Coordinates of C-alpha atoms in Angstrom, one line a residue:
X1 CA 26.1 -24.9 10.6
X2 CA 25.3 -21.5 9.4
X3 CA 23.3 -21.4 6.4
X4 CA 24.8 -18.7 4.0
X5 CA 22.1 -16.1 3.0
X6 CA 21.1 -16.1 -0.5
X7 CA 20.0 -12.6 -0.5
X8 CA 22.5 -11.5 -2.8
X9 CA 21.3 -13.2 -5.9
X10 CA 22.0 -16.9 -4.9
X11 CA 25.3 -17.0 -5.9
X12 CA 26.6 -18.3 -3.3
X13 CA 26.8 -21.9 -3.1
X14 CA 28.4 -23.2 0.2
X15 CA 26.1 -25.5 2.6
X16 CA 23.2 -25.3 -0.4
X17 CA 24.8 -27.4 -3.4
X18 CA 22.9 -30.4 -2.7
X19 CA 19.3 -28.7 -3.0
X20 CA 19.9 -26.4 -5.8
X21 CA 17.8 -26.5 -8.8
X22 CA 19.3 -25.4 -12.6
X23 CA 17.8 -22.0 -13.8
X24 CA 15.7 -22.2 -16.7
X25 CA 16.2 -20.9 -20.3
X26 CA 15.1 -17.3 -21.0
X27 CA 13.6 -18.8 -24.2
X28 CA 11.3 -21.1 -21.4
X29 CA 8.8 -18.4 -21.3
X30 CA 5.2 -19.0 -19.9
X31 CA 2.1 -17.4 -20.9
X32 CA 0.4 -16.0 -18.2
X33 CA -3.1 -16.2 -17.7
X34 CA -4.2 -13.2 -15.4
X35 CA -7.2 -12.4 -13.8
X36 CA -8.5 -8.6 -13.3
X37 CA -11.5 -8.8 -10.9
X38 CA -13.6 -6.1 -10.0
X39 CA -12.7 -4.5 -6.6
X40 CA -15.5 -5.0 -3.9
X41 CA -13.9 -4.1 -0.8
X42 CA -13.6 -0.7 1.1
X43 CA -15.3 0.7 -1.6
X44 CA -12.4 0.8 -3.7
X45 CA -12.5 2.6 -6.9
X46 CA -9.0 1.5 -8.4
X47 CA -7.9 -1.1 -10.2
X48 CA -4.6 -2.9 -10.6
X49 CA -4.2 -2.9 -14.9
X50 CA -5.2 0.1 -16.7
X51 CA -5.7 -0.9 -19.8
X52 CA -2.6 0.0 -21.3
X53 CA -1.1 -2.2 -19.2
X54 CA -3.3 -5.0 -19.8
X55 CA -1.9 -4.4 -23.9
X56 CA 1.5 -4.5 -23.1
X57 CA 0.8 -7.9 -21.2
X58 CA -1.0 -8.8 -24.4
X59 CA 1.7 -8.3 -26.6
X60 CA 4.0 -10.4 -24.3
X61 CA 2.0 -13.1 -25.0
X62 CA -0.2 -13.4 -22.2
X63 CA -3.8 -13.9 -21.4
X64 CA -5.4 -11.2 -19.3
X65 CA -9.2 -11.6 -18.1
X66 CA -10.7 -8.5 -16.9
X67 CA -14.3 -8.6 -15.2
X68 CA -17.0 -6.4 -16.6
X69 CA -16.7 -2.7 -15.0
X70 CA -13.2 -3.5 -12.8
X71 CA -12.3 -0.3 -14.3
X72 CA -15.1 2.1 -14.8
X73 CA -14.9 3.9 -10.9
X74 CA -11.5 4.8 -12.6
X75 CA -13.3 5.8 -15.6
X76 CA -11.6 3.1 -17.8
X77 CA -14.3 1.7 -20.4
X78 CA -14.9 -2.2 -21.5
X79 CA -14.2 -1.1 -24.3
X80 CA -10.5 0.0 -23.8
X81 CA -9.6 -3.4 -22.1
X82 CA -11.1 -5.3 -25.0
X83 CA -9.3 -3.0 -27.5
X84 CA -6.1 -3.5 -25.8
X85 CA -6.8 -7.4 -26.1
X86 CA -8.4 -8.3 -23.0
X87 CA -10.9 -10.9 -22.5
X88 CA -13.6 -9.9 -20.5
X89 CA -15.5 -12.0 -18.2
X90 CA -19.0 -11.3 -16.7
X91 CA -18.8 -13.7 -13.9
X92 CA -15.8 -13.1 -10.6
X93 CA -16.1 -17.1 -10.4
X94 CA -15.7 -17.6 -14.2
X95 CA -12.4 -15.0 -13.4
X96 CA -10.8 -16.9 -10.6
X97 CA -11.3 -20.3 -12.2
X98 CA -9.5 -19.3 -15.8
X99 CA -6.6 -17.7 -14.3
X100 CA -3.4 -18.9 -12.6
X101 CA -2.6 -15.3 -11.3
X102 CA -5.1 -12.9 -10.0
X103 CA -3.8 -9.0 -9.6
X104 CA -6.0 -7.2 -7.2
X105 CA -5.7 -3.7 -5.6
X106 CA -7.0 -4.6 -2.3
X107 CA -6.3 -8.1 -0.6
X108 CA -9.6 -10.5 -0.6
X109 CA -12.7 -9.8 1.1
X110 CA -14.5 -13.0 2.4
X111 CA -16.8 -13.5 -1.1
X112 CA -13.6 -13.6 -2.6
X113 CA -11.8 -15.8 -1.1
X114 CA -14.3 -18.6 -1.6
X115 CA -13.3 -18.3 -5.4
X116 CA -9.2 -18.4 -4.9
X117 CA -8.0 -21.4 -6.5
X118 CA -5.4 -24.6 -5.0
X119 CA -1.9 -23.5 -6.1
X120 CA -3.3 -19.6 -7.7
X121 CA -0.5 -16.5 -7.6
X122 CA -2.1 -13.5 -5.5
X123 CA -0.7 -10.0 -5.9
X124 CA -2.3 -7.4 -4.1
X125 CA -1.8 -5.2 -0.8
X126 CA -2.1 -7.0 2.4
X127 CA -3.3 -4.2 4.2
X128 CA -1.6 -5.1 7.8
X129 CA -4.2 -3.0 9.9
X130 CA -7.0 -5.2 8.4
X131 CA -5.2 -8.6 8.0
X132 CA -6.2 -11.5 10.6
X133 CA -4.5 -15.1 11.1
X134 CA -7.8 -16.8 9.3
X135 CA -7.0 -14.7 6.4
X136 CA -2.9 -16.0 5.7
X137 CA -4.2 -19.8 6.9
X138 CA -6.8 -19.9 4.3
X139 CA -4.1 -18.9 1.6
X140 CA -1.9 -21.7 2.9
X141 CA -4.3 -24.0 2.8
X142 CA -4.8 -23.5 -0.7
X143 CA -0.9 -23.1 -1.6
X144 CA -1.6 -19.7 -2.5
X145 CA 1.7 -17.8 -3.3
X146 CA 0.7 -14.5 -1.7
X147 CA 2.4 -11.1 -2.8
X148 CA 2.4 -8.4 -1.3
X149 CA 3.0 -4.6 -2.3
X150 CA 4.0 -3.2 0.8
X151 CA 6.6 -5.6 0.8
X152 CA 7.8 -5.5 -3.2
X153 CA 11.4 -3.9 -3.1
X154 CA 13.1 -2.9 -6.5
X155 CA 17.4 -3.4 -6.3
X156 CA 17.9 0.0 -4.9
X157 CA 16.1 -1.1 -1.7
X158 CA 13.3 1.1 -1.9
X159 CA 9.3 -0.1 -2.1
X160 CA 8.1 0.8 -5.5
X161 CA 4.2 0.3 -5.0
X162 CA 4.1 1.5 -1.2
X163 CA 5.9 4.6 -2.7
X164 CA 3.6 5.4 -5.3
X165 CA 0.8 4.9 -3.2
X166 CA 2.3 7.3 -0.3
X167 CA 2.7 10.0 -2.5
X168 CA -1.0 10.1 -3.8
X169 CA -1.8 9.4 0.2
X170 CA 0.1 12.5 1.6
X171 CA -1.1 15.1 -1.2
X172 CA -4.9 14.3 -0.8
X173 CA -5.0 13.9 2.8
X174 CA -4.2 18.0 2.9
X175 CA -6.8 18.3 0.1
X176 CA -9.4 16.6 2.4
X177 CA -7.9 18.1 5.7
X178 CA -8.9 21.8 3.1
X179 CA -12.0 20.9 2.4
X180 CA -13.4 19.5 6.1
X181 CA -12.1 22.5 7.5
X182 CA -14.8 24.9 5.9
X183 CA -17.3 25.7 7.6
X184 CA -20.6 23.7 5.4
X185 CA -18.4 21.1 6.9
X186 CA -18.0 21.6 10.1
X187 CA -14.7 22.8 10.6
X188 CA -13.4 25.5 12.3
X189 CA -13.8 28.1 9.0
X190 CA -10.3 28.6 8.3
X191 CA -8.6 28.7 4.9
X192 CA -5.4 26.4 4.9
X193 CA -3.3 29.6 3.6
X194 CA -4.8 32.5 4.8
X195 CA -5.2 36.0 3.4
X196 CA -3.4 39.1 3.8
X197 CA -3.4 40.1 7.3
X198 CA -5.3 36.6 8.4
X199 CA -2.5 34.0 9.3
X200 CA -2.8 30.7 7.8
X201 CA -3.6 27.2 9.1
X202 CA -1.5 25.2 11.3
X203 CA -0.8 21.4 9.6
X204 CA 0.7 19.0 12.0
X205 CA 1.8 16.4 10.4
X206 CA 2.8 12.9 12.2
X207 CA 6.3 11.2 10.0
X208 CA 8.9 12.5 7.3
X209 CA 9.0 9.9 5.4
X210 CA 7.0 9.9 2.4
X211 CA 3.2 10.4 2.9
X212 CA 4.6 12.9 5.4
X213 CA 6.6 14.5 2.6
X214 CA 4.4 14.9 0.2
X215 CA 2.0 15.7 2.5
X216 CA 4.0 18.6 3.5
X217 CA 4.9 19.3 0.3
X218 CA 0.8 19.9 -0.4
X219 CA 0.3 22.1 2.8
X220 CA 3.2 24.8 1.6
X221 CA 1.9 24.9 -1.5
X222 CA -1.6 26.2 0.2
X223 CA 0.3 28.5 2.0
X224 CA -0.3 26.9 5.4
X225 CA 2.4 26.9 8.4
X226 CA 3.5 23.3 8.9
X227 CA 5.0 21.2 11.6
X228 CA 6.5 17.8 10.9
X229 CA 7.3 15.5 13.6
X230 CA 8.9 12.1 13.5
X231 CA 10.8 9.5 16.1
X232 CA 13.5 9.5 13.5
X233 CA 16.0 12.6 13.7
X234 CA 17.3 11.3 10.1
X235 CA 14.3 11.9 8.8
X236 CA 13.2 15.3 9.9
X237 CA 16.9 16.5 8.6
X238 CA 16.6 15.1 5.1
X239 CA 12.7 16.5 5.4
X240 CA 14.2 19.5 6.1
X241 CA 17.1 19.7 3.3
X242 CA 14.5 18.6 0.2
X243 CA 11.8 21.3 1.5
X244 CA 14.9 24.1 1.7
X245 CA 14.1 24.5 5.3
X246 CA 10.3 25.5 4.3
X247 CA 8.6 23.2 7.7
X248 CA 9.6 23.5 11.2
X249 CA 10.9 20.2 12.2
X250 CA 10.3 18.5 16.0
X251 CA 11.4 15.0 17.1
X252 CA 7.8 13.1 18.4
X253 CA 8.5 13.0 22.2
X254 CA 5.6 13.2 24.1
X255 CA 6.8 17.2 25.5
X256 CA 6.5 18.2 21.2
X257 CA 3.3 16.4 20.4
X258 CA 1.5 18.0 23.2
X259 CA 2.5 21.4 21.8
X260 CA 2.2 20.8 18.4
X261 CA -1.1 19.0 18.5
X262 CA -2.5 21.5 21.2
X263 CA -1.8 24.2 18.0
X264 CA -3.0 22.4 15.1
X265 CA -5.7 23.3 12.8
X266 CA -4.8 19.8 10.8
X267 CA -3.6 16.9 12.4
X268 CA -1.9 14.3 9.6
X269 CA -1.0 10.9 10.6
X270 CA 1.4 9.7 8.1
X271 CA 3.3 7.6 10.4
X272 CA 4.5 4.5 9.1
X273 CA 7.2 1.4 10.1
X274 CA 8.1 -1.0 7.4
X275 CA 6.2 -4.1 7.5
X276 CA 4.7 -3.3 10.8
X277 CA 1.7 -1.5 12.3
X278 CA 1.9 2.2 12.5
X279 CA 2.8 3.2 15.8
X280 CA 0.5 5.4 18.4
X281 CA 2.0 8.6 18.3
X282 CA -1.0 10.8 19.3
X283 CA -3.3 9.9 22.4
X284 CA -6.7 10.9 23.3
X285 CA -6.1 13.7 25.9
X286 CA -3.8 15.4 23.4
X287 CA -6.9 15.2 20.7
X288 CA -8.8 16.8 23.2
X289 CA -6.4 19.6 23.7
X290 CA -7.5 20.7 19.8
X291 CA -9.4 23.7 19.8
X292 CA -13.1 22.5 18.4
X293 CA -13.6 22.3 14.8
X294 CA -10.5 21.2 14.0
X295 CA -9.3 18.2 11.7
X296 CA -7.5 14.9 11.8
X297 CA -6.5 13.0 8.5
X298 CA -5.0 9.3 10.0
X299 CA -3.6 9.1 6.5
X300 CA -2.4 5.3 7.8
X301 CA -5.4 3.7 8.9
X302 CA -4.2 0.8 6.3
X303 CA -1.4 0.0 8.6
X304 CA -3.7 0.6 11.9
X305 CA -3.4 4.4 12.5
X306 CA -1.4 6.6 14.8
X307 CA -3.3 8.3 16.6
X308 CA -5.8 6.8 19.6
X309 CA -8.9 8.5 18.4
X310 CA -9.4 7.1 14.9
X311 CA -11.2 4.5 13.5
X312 CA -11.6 3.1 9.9
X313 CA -14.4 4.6 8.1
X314 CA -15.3 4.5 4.2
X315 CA -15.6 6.7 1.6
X316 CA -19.5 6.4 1.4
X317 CA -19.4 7.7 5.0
X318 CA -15.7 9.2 5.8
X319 CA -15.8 11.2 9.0
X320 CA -17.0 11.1 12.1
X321 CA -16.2 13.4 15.3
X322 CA -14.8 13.2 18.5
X323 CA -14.2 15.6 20.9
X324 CA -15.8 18.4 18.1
X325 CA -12.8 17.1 16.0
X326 CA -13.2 15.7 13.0
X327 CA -12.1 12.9 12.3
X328 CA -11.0 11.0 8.7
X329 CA -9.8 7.7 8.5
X330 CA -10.3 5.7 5.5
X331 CA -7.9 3.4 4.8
X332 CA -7.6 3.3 1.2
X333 CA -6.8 6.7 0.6
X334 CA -5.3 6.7 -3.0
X335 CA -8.7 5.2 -4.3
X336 CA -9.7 9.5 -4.3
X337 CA -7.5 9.4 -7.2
X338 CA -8.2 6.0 -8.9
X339 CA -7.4 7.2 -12.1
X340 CA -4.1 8.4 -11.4
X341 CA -3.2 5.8 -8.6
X342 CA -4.3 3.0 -11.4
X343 CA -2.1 4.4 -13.5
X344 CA 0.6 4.2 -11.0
X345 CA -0.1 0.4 -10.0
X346 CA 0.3 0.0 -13.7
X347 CA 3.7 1.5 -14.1
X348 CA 5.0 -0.4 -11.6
X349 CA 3.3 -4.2 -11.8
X350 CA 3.5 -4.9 -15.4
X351 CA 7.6 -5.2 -15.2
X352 CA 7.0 -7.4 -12.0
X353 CA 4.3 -9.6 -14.4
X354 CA 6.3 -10.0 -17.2
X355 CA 9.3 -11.5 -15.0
X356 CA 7.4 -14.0 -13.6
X357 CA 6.2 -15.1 -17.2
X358 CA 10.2 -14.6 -18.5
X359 CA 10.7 -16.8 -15.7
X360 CA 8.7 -19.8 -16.7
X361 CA 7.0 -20.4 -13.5
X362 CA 6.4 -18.9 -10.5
X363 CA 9.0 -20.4 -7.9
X364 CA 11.5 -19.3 -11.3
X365 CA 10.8 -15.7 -10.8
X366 CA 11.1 -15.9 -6.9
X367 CA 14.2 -17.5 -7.2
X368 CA 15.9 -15.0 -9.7
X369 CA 14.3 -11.8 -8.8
X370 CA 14.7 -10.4 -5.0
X371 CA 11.9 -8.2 -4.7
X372 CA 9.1 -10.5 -5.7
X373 CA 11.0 -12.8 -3.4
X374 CA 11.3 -10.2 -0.7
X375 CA 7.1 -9.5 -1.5
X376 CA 6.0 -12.7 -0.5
X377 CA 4.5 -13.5 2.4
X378 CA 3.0 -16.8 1.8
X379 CA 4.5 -19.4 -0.1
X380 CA 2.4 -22.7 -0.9
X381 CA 1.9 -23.8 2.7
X382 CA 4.4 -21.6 4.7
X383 CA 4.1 -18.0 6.2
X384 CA 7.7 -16.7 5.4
X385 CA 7.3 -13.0 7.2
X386 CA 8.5 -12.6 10.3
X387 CA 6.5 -9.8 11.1
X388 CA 3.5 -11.5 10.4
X389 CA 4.5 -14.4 12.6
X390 CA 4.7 -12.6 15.9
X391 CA 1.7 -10.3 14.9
X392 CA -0.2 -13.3 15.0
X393 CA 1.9 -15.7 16.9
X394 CA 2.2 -18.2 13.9
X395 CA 5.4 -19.8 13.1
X396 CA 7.3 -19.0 9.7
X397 CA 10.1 -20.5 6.9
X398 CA 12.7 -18.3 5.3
X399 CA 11.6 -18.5 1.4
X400 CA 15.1 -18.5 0.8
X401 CA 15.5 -21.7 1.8
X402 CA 12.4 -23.1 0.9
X403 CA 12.8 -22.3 -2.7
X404 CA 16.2 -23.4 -2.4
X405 CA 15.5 -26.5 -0.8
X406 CA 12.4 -26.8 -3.0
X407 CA 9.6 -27.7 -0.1

């Protein structure tokens, strides 16, 4: 029998009446008690509350723990977290132990997931291009209920945090793609918009969805000539119609990125597939048809990169070269803004948090609200993303059902 889906707000009832649970009372509310570690991975300078967040939480009547310093690479004091009525805690274990939700920017490096607790809420990126099989085993081992933000979607379909995050991604990956092109860096010595009489850069830029919008959007501004190229005719034409016709468009066959990458100053992988790895747009001989001294920003290394070439690298230690290109691929991009990405995080989490506390518990808030239903990607002992699944060959439950069913 065909199970009806329940994607549409669980009204339906047919072929489910039998495992249904009553919704709770609004008036059922839960105090939260949420956990704000200091990030330690990827040298990552956001963090997921700013502290006005972290008051507005405080005034729902929650608890919020925030570790000593989580904030200050984004130049938020102790001192504003404690004003806003955080508590703050010295110790990461001390953290993970007192809370019952822990909001993170990036997903759990390997100290930090000896401190996740049987049963905890996680919310933080997943990171596909990092993620391995021992990683989403260990959470179900523990009944974690995993979140993720590439996956949150808000009722108008889009991906709220992803979004956010893209934007801030495409407009600093032309303001690093500027700054390696000088010369003390060992670029090629050529201004992104040029002079009078001097023509400007050339920025290739791989996708037209967001990073590659924004990313183009950054590039005209310089003044620079730019080429967007995507699989996706779609996208290229609505690319086209918000810029006013500003970039030259190409579809990415194999006879366009030769061309295009063969006349770049600026290559910018922005190339992205929901909820899967980027794909490989760009190979290795076309990298070495660059003239030398020229620049690659694989703005997606997060999701594995498109182009052969790159590799993740960090911000203590960002580029490398290859074939007298160079090359920069960290992965957490956005974190060269922390203070405004924080901000942005905020905006967009603290709704999501005070759901789940409207909603009384956990499986509550996944039941009434679609996109933290749609962000989860491990629910107590179940992976429940497909994607994930065949990545890693894993087998998976629909969440519908299991919260339905109750498992």
């Amino acid at each position: 029998m065909e199970i009806p889906s329940l994607q549409q707000g669980f009204e339906r009832e047919r072929g489910l009446m039998t495992q249904e649970k009553p919704l709770k009372q609004d008036d059922e509310q839960e105090s939260l008690r949420i956990g704000v570690p200091r990030e330690v991975g990827n040298e990552e300078q956001r963090v997921a509350l700013a502290p006005s967040g972290t008051g507005a939480l405080v005034a729902n009547g929650h608890e919020v723990y925030v570790e000593e310093g989580a904030g200050h690479e984004a130049h938020f004091q102790n001192d504003e977290y404690v004003d806003a009525g955080a508590e703050l805690v010295s110790a990461p274990d001390d953290l993970y132990e007192r809370s019952d939700l822990i909001v993170k920017v990036g997903p759990p490096v390997e100290d930090e997931m000896e401190l996740l607790q049987k049963g905890q809420i996680l919310l933080s990126a997943l990171n596909l291009g990092g993620t391995t099989a021992e990683f989403l085993h260990h959470l179900m081992r523990l009944q974690i209920t995993g979140i993720g933000f590439e996956f949150i979607r808000d009722p108008d379909g889009t991906f709220p945090l992803v979004r956010m995050m893209h934007e801030i991604t495409g407009s600093v990956s032309i303001q690093i793609a500027g700054r390696y092109l000088e010369s003390n860096e060992g670029g090629k010595g050529v201004m992104l918009g040029g002079i009078s009489g001097v023509p400007p850069a050339t920025v290739v830029i791989l996708g037209a969805d967001v990073i590659g919008q924004w990313a183009a959007r950054t590039a005209l501004g310089y003044g620079a000539h730019v080429i967007v190229l995507d699989t996706e005719l779609g996208s290229l034409r609505t690319l086209e119609n918000t810029l006013d016709r500003s970039v030259t468009t190409a579809v990415a066959s194999e006879h366009y990125l030769r061309r295009a990458v063969r006349s770049a100053d600026v290559v910018v992988g922005a190339m992205v597939t929901g909820g899967e790895r980027s794909p490989l747009l760009v190979t290795e001989d076309m990298v070495q048809s660059m003239a030398p001294g020229g620049v690659i920003v694989d703005a997606v290394m997060d999701q594995g990169g498109c182009i052969e070439t790159s590799r993740p690298t960090t911000h203590s230690d960002p580029t490398y070269r290859r074939h007298d290109i160079v090359h920069y691929c960290v992965p957490n991009m956005p974190s060269n803004a922390a203070r405004t990405a924080s901000y942005a995080l905020t905006h967009v989490l603290v709704p999501y948090l005070l759901r789940i506390g409207e909603a009384g518990s956990i499986n509550e808030a996944l039941w009434r609200d679609e996109g933290l239903r749609n962000g989860t990607y491990v629910y107590r002992q179940h992976l429940t993303k497909q994607n994930l699944a065949s990545m890693f060959g894993m087998s998976h439950r629909d969440i519908e059902l299991l919260i339905a069913s109750g498992i």
